[in-house]
Amino acid sequence: MIKITPTELNLVAQYIQAISGIYLDQSKTYLFETRLSSVAEAHGCANYQDLYNLAKRDLSKKIEKEIVDAITTNETLFFRDKGPFELLQHKILPEVIDARSGKSALKPRIKIWSAAASTGQELYSIAIVIKELLKDSNDYTFTLLGTDISDAAIAQASYGKYNRFEIERGLDKKNLQKYFTLLGDSWKIKDEIRAMVNFKKLNLMQPFSALGKFDIIFCRNVAIYFTLADRKTLFTKLAGSLNDDGYLIIGSTESLTGVCPLFVPKRHLRSIFYQKK
Amino acid sequence: MKNLSILVVDDDPVLRHLLRKRLKIAGYSVESAEDGYVARDLIHKQSFDVVLTDLMMPGDIGGLEVLELAKEKDSSIEVVLITAHSSVDTAVQAMKKGAADYLEKPVNFDELFLRLDKIANIQTMYRSAVDLRLALSRTEGEAGQTIQMLELLCGKLQQSLDEIETTLEKDGATSEERVASALAIIRET
């Protein structure tokens, strides 16, 4: 493994923050080395300065992508933390459906965004909740969008195939059998769920107002990797992408106190969600 | 005692006994079955970490079917196939279906023990990853409850502060009245 020098550490940390928003603690040198060493070696770089130079010169942005893929954390689970999904099923979806029904002759469209979709488990979990709740009802049009900064994560999310470790826990046997097909040692999401969702690459540091307004936004456990200043910017932008009566769900250990005054926390049973003031 | 329980499935009595004996001597806990049917019953009745099965066996339950039965019962069971050189292609197919590995006949025991050590290592890592995830989710759950409680409290306090500000700035009231109203809000909070 290639060792990183203090100068390189500073340079690489700033570069990563600039391309991804991810702020890495510079005391964690092992994190840089374990994640980036193989990228450097694959491009024949003897040190991280060389890798940085190469990445900056690479107009195709291929190396930048590889660095983002290497540095992002894709720890995610199906139904990670049951709270938000129970909230979705028992409170948010019924309320959104109620609010959108009968308002026009058109079929109500409900837009949901998983803003840090990682390898897709969250968005597929949302799709499963909708399928379970509405069965094959054709009364609403759902748009389910998942975005992530990592190409590799988006590729896996789109393919919808998960190994034993990725699938276990969170997903009960009933839903596993119902919505997945065993493929060798892995499980693949069934087409009926796959067809409900869309994934695309998006860097949350970049503008995203072009995605339009959403009724429900999940933005869980991604802002924890950002600086306070970047968090403020992100949640302010998210407020702009949320309908006035929309719902925001953040990670269970995250807080918007001192981050974004545009949202108020509300409670339902054991979970909280946010709405615009 | 090694920490793997192994089911040996082979219709050849000589190889079956040899495998059973060598694995036992090496410290593994071993059960054996003389065909796919007996294997099926054992897989349903007991739990195994590894199933070591011959690929070609008489009857409807061959090695591939044993693989499927084991994975159906518990996808964490690792299956190693024993195959003749001529059926390596089938063994590769089996790997695609989730087999952990295959060994060609005649079985080289050093190779077998090496593969089993690898499987044991992976299973240990897998278990510790599952344990870590469990620990993480407990910690996250606990921390989440505390943070969310504080978040709601902060929201409520902010709301009170806003009300107090409005009250104190209220036109047409005396200073005493404003202070009294503000105090009332504080007491309610």
GROMACS .gro file of N, CA and C in nm, chain A residues 75-77 80-81 164-169 173 182-185 187 221 250-257 265-267 270-272 274 277, chain B residues 71-76 78 96-98 123 126 129-130 133-134 136-137 139-141 143-145 147-152 154-155 158 162:
model
  204
   75GLU      N    1  -2.259   0.187   0.259
   75GLU     CA    2  -2.323   0.108   0.363
   75GLU      C    3  -2.472   0.141   0.363
   76THR      N    4  -2.551   0.048   0.323
   76THR     CA    5  -2.695   0.071   0.318
   76THR      C    6  -2.765  -0.063   0.329
   77LEU      N    7  -2.888  -0.061   0.371
   77LEU     CA    8  -2.961  -0.186   0.389
   77LEU      C    9  -3.101  -0.170   0.334
   80ARG      N   10  -3.331  -0.007   0.599
   80ARG     CA   11  -3.240   0.034   0.704
   80ARG      C   12  -3.315   0.123   0.802
   81ASP      N   13  -3.317   0.082   0.927
   81ASP     CA   14  -3.392   0.154   1.029
   81ASP      C   15  -3.539   0.154   0.987
  164ARG      N   16  -2.563  -1.204  -0.061
  164ARG     CA   17  -2.623  -1.247   0.064
  164ARG      C   18  -2.605  -1.144   0.175
  165PHE      N   19  -2.486  -1.085   0.183
  165PHE     CA   20  -2.459  -0.990   0.290
  165PHE      C   21  -2.540  -0.862   0.270
  166GLU      N   22  -2.556  -0.824   0.144
  166GLU     CA   23  -2.630  -0.701   0.117
  166GLU      C   24  -2.781  -0.719   0.139
  167ILE      N   25  -2.826  -0.842   0.124
  167ILE     CA   26  -2.970  -0.865   0.129
  167ILE      C   27  -3.017  -0.900   0.270
  168GLU      N   28  -2.929  -0.963   0.347
  168GLU     CA   29  -2.972  -1.013   0.477
  168GLU      C   30  -3.002  -0.901   0.575
  169ARG      N   31  -3.085  -0.931   0.668
  169ARG     CA   32  -3.130  -0.835   0.768
  169ARG      C   33  -3.208  -0.723   0.701
  173LYS      N   34  -3.825  -1.260   0.510
  173LYS     CA   35  -3.828  -1.371   0.414
  173LYS      C   36  -3.944  -1.357   0.316
  182LEU      N   37  -3.381  -1.563  -0.686
  182LEU     CA   38  -3.248  -1.614  -0.654
  182LEU      C   39  -3.171  -1.637  -0.784
  183LEU      N   40  -3.052  -1.576  -0.789
  183LEU     CA   41  -2.972  -1.586  -0.910
  183LEU      C   42  -2.834  -1.632  -0.865
  184GLY      N   43  -2.809  -1.763  -0.873
  184GLY     CA   44  -2.683  -1.815  -0.820
  184GLY      C   45  -2.676  -1.787  -0.672
  185ASP      N   46  -2.572  -1.714  -0.631
  185ASP     CA   47  -2.553  -1.684  -0.491
  185ASP      C   48  -2.617  -1.550  -0.454
  187TRP      N   49  -2.936  -1.229  -0.512
  187TRP     CA   50  -3.079  -1.206  -0.532
  187TRP      C   51  -3.099  -1.088  -0.623
  221ASN      N   52  -2.827   1.004   0.583
  221ASN     CA   53  -2.687   0.964   0.605
  221ASN      C   54  -2.593   0.997   0.491
  250ILE      N   55  -3.465   1.255   0.702
  250ILE     CA   56  -3.319   1.249   0.711
  250ILE      C   57  -3.280   1.129   0.799
  251GLY      N   58  -3.151   1.102   0.810
  251GLY     CA   59  -3.105   0.988   0.889
  251GLY      C   60  -3.144   1.002   1.035
  252SER      N   61  -3.159   0.888   1.103
  252SER     CA   62  -3.213   0.892   1.240
  252SER      C   63  -3.118   0.963   1.337
  253THR      N   64  -2.990   0.969   1.305
  253THR     CA   65  -2.898   1.036   1.397
  253THR      C   66  -2.861   1.175   1.346
  254GLU      N   67  -2.928   1.219   1.240
  254GLU     CA   68  -2.898   1.352   1.188
  254GLU      C   69  -2.992   1.456   1.249
  255SER      N   70  -2.950   1.581   1.241
  255SER     CA   71  -3.030   1.689   1.297
  255SER      C   72  -3.022   1.810   1.205
  256LEU      N   73  -3.131   1.885   1.198
  256LEU     CA   74  -3.128   2.007   1.117
  256LEU      C   75  -3.117   2.132   1.204
  257THR      N   76  -3.111   2.111   1.337
  257THR     CA   77  -3.096   2.225   1.427
  257THR      C   78  -2.964   2.295   1.396
  265PRO      N   79  -3.927   2.014   1.253
  265PRO     CA   80  -3.939   1.870   1.280
  265PRO      C   81  -4.079   1.837   1.331
  266LYS      N   82  -4.133   1.725   1.285
  266LYS     CA   83  -4.263   1.679   1.335
  266LYS      C   84  -4.251   1.533   1.373
  267ARG      N   85  -4.338   1.494   1.464
  267ARG     CA   86  -4.324   1.358   1.514
  267ARG      C   87  -4.444   1.273   1.475
  270ARG      N   88  -4.269   0.683   1.674
  270ARG     CA   89  -4.131   0.692   1.720
  270ARG      C   90  -4.038   0.759   1.619
  271SER      N   91  -4.094   0.813   1.511
  271SER     CA   92  -4.007   0.870   1.409
  271SER      C   93  -4.035   1.019   1.390
  272ILE      N   94  -3.936   1.089   1.335
  272ILE     CA   95  -3.964   1.227   1.300
  272ILE      C   96  -3.938   1.251   1.151
  274TYR      N   97  -3.964   1.602   0.849
  274TYR     CA   98  -3.958   1.748   0.842
  274TYR      C   99  -4.052   1.801   0.735
  277LYS      N  100  -4.158   2.529   0.681
  277LYS     CA  101  -4.229   2.619   0.772
  277LYS      C  102  -4.345   2.687   0.702
  348LYS      N  103  -2.872  -2.434  -0.064
  348LYS     CA  104  -2.887  -2.288  -0.074
  348LYS      C  105  -3.028  -2.243  -0.040
  349GLU      N  106  -3.126  -2.329  -0.075
  349GLU     CA  107  -3.265  -2.298  -0.042
  349GLU      C  108  -3.286  -2.296   0.108
  350LYS      N  109  -3.225  -2.396   0.173
  350LYS     CA  110  -3.240  -2.405   0.318
  350LYS      C  111  -3.176  -2.284   0.385
  351ASP      N  112  -3.053  -2.252   0.344
  351ASP     CA  113  -2.980  -2.142   0.407
  351ASP      C  114  -2.869  -2.100   0.311
  352SER      N  115  -2.882  -1.978   0.260
  352SER     CA  116  -2.786  -1.937   0.156
  352SER      C  117  -2.644  -1.922   0.210
  353SER      N  118  -2.628  -1.927   0.344
  353SER     CA  119  -2.493  -1.914   0.397
  353SER      C  120  -2.417  -2.048   0.397
  355GLU      N  121  -2.199  -2.317   0.248
  355GLU     CA  122  -2.109  -2.319   0.133
  355GLU      C  123  -2.103  -2.461   0.077
  373LYS      N  124  -2.151  -2.092  -1.090
  373LYS     CA  125  -2.240  -1.981  -1.126
  373LYS      C  126  -2.369  -1.986  -1.044
  374LYS      N  127  -2.407  -2.107  -1.008
  374LYS     CA  128  -2.529  -2.123  -0.927
  374LYS      C  129  -2.503  -2.106  -0.779
  375GLY      N  130  -2.380  -2.071  -0.744
  375GLY     CA  131  -2.355  -2.039  -0.603
  375GLY      C  132  -2.266  -2.136  -0.528
  400GLN      N  133  -1.634  -1.720   0.655
  400GLN     CA  134  -1.751  -1.724   0.743
  400GLN      C  135  -1.727  -1.646   0.872
  403TYR      N  136  -1.758  -1.288   0.779
  403TYR     CA  137  -1.898  -1.260   0.754
  403TYR      C  138  -1.973  -1.241   0.886
  406ALA      N  139  -1.880  -0.921   1.047
  406ALA     CA  140  -1.944  -0.808   0.978
  406ALA      C  141  -2.090  -0.796   1.019
  407VAL      N  142  -2.157  -0.910   1.031
  407VAL     CA  143  -2.298  -0.909   1.073
  407VAL      C  144  -2.308  -0.855   1.217
  410ARG      N  145  -2.257  -0.485   1.219
  410ARG     CA  146  -2.373  -0.417   1.165
  410ARG      C  147  -2.482  -0.409   1.271
  411LEU      N  148  -2.498  -0.519   1.345
  411LEU     CA  149  -2.598  -0.525   1.452
  411LEU      C  150  -2.564  -0.422   1.559
  413LEU      N  151  -2.381  -0.159   1.521
  413LEU     CA  152  -2.399  -0.026   1.462
  413LEU      C  153  -2.546   0.014   1.466
  414SER      N  154  -2.634  -0.080   1.430
  414SER     CA  155  -2.774  -0.041   1.421
  414SER      C  156  -2.832  -0.017   1.561
  416THR      N  157  -2.654   0.105   1.819
  416THR     CA  158  -2.599   0.235   1.858
  416THR      C  159  -2.673   0.347   1.786
  417GLU      N  160  -2.695   0.322   1.656
  417GLU     CA  161  -2.763   0.422   1.575
  417GLU      C  162  -2.905   0.445   1.627
  418GLY      N  163  -2.971   0.336   1.663
  418GLY     CA  164  -3.107   0.344   1.715
  418GLY      C  165  -3.113   0.426   1.843
  420ALA      N  166  -2.881   0.641   1.962
  420ALA     CA  167  -2.841   0.779   1.936
  420ALA      C  168  -2.954   0.854   1.865
  421GLY      N  169  -3.019   0.783   1.771
  421GLY     CA  170  -3.128   0.843   1.695
  421GLY      C  171  -3.241   0.891   1.786
  422GLN      N  172  -3.279   0.805   1.883
  422GLN     CA  173  -3.387   0.843   1.975
  422GLN      C  174  -3.351   0.970   2.052
  424ILE      N  175  -3.121   1.203   1.973
  424ILE     CA  176  -3.108   1.319   1.885
  424ILE      C  177  -3.246   1.370   1.843
  425GLN      N  178  -3.335   1.277   1.810
  425GLN     CA  179  -3.467   1.318   1.764
  425GLN      C  180  -3.546   1.387   1.875
  426MET      N  181  -3.526   1.337   2.000
  426MET     CA  182  -3.592   1.400   2.113
  426MET      C  183  -3.542   1.544   2.129
  427LEU      N  184  -3.410   1.560   2.120
  427LEU     CA  185  -3.350   1.693   2.133
  427LEU      C  186  -3.395   1.784   2.018
  428GLU      N  187  -3.405   1.723   1.900
  428GLU     CA  188  -3.446   1.799   1.782
  428GLU      C  189  -3.587   1.858   1.802
  429LEU      N  190  -3.678   1.775   1.853
  429LEU     CA  191  -3.814   1.821   1.876
  429LEU      C  192  -3.818   1.928   1.986
  431CYS      N  193  -3.572   2.131   2.070
  431CYS     CA  194  -3.517   2.255   2.013
  431CYS      C  195  -3.622   2.327   1.930
  432GLY      N  196  -3.697   2.251   1.852
  432GLY     CA  197  -3.801   2.309   1.767
  432GLY      C  198  -3.906   2.379   1.853
  435GLN      N  199  -3.762   2.694   2.016
  435GLN     CA  200  -3.751   2.800   1.917
  435GLN      C  201  -3.887   2.867   1.896
  439ASP      N  202  -3.990   3.255   1.964
  439ASP     CA  203  -4.054   3.339   1.864
  439ASP      C  204  -4.179   3.406   1.922
   0.00000   0.00000   0.00000
